Amino acid sequence: MQTLLAQASTSTSTGLGTAAAAAGYSSGPPIAMIIGNAISVVLGICGMLFVILLVYAGVLYLTSQGEEGNVKKAKKLITSAVLGIIIIVAAYAITRYLFQALIQVTT
């Protein structure tokens, strides 16, 4: 009969995380945070574009000199720009809420 000697280890930690931290590597931010920040940047840029469109429409309205076509075009642009800003603000609020909830769940 042969005797088998085995050593059981209860620790599942390999020390890899400690070695990586000592070497200067980190796990970095969660992917949800990176995606959320990217969406926030894109929505911010879209918001700025709608504000620029609103300013352009205002200038067009002021310089239309009573021409019905330019006044109608400016009013349509103003309506579209305000609607776009409302949609962008709502989208920003929704994505911010969802990604904060997602980050809290994953961490």
Coordinates of C-alpha atoms in Angstrom, one line a residue:
M1 CA 0.0 0.0 0.0
Q2 CA 1.4 3.4 -1.0
T3 CA 1.0 6.5 1.1
L4 CA 0.0 9.7 -0.6
L5 CA 1.0 13.0 1.1
A6 CA -1.0 16.0 0.1
Q7 CA -1.1 19.5 1.4
A8 CA -4.4 21.3 1.3
S9 CA -4.5 25.0 0.9
T10 CA -7.5 27.0 2.0
S11 CA -6.3 30.2 0.5
T12 CA -7.5 31.0 -3.0
S13 CA -5.5 34.2 -3.2
T14 CA -2.5 33.8 -5.4
G15 CA -1.0 37.2 -4.6
L16 CA -1.3 38.2 -8.2
G17 CA -3.2 41.4 -7.4
T18 CA -0.6 42.4 -4.9
A19 CA 2.2 41.7 -7.4
A20 CA 0.4 43.7 -10.1
A21 CA -0.1 46.7 -7.7
A22 CA 3.6 46.6 -6.8
A23 CA 4.5 46.6 -10.5
G24 CA 2.4 49.6 -11.1
Y25 CA -0.6 47.9 -12.8
S26 CA -4.1 48.6 -11.7
S27 CA -7.5 47.2 -12.6
G28 CA -8.6 50.6 -13.8
P29 CA -12.1 52.0 -13.8
P30 CA -15.0 49.7 -14.6
I31 CA -16.1 49.4 -18.2
A32 CA -19.5 50.8 -17.3
M33 CA -17.8 54.0 -16.0
I34 CA -15.8 54.4 -19.3
I35 CA -18.9 53.9 -21.4
G36 CA -20.9 56.3 -19.3
N37 CA -18.3 59.0 -19.5
A38 CA -18.1 58.5 -23.3
I39 CA -21.8 58.9 -23.6
S40 CA -21.7 62.0 -21.4
V41 CA -19.1 63.5 -23.7
V42 CA -21.1 62.8 -26.8
L43 CA -24.3 64.2 -25.3
G44 CA -22.4 67.3 -24.2
I45 CA -21.1 67.9 -27.7
C46 CA -24.6 67.4 -29.1
G47 CA -25.9 69.9 -26.5
M48 CA -23.3 72.4 -27.6
L49 CA -24.3 72.0 -31.2
F50 CA -27.9 72.6 -30.4
V51 CA -27.0 75.7 -28.5
I52 CA -25.0 76.9 -31.5
L53 CA -28.0 76.1 -33.7
L54 CA -30.2 78.1 -31.4
V55 CA -27.9 81.1 -31.6
Y56 CA -27.7 80.8 -35.4
A57 CA -31.5 80.7 -35.6
G58 CA -31.8 83.8 -33.3
V59 CA -29.4 85.7 -35.5
L60 CA -31.3 84.6 -38.6
Y61 CA -34.5 85.8 -37.0
L62 CA -33.0 89.1 -36.1
T63 CA -31.5 89.7 -39.5
S64 CA -34.5 88.5 -41.5
Q65 CA -35.8 92.1 -41.9
G66 CA -39.4 90.9 -42.1
E67 CA -38.9 88.4 -45.0
E68 CA -41.5 85.8 -44.4
G69 CA -39.3 82.9 -45.6
N70 CA -36.4 83.7 -43.3
V71 CA -38.7 84.3 -40.4
K72 CA -40.4 81.0 -40.9
K73 CA -37.1 79.2 -41.3
A74 CA -35.7 80.9 -38.1
K75 CA -38.8 79.9 -36.1
K76 CA -38.6 76.3 -37.3
L77 CA -34.9 76.2 -36.3
I78 CA -35.6 77.7 -32.9
T79 CA -38.3 75.1 -32.2
S80 CA -36.0 72.3 -33.4
A81 CA -33.1 73.5 -31.4
V82 CA -35.1 73.9 -28.2
L83 CA -36.6 70.4 -28.7
G84 CA -33.1 69.0 -29.3
I85 CA -31.8 70.6 -26.1
I86 CA -34.7 69.1 -24.1
I87 CA -34.0 65.6 -25.6
I88 CA -30.3 65.9 -24.9
V89 CA -30.9 66.9 -21.3
A90 CA -33.3 64.1 -20.8
A91 CA -31.0 61.6 -22.4
Y92 CA -28.1 62.8 -20.3
A93 CA -30.2 62.5 -17.1
I94 CA -31.3 59.0 -18.0
T95 CA -27.9 57.7 -18.9
R96 CA -26.3 59.3 -15.9
Y97 CA -28.9 57.6 -13.6
L98 CA -28.6 54.2 -15.3
F99 CA -24.8 54.1 -15.4
Q100 CA -24.5 55.2 -11.7
A101 CA -26.9 52.5 -10.7
L102 CA -24.9 50.0 -12.9
I103 CA -21.6 51.0 -11.4
Q104 CA -23.0 50.7 -7.8
V105 CA -24.2 47.2 -8.7
T106 CA -20.8 46.1 -10.1
T107 CA -18.6 47.5 -7.4

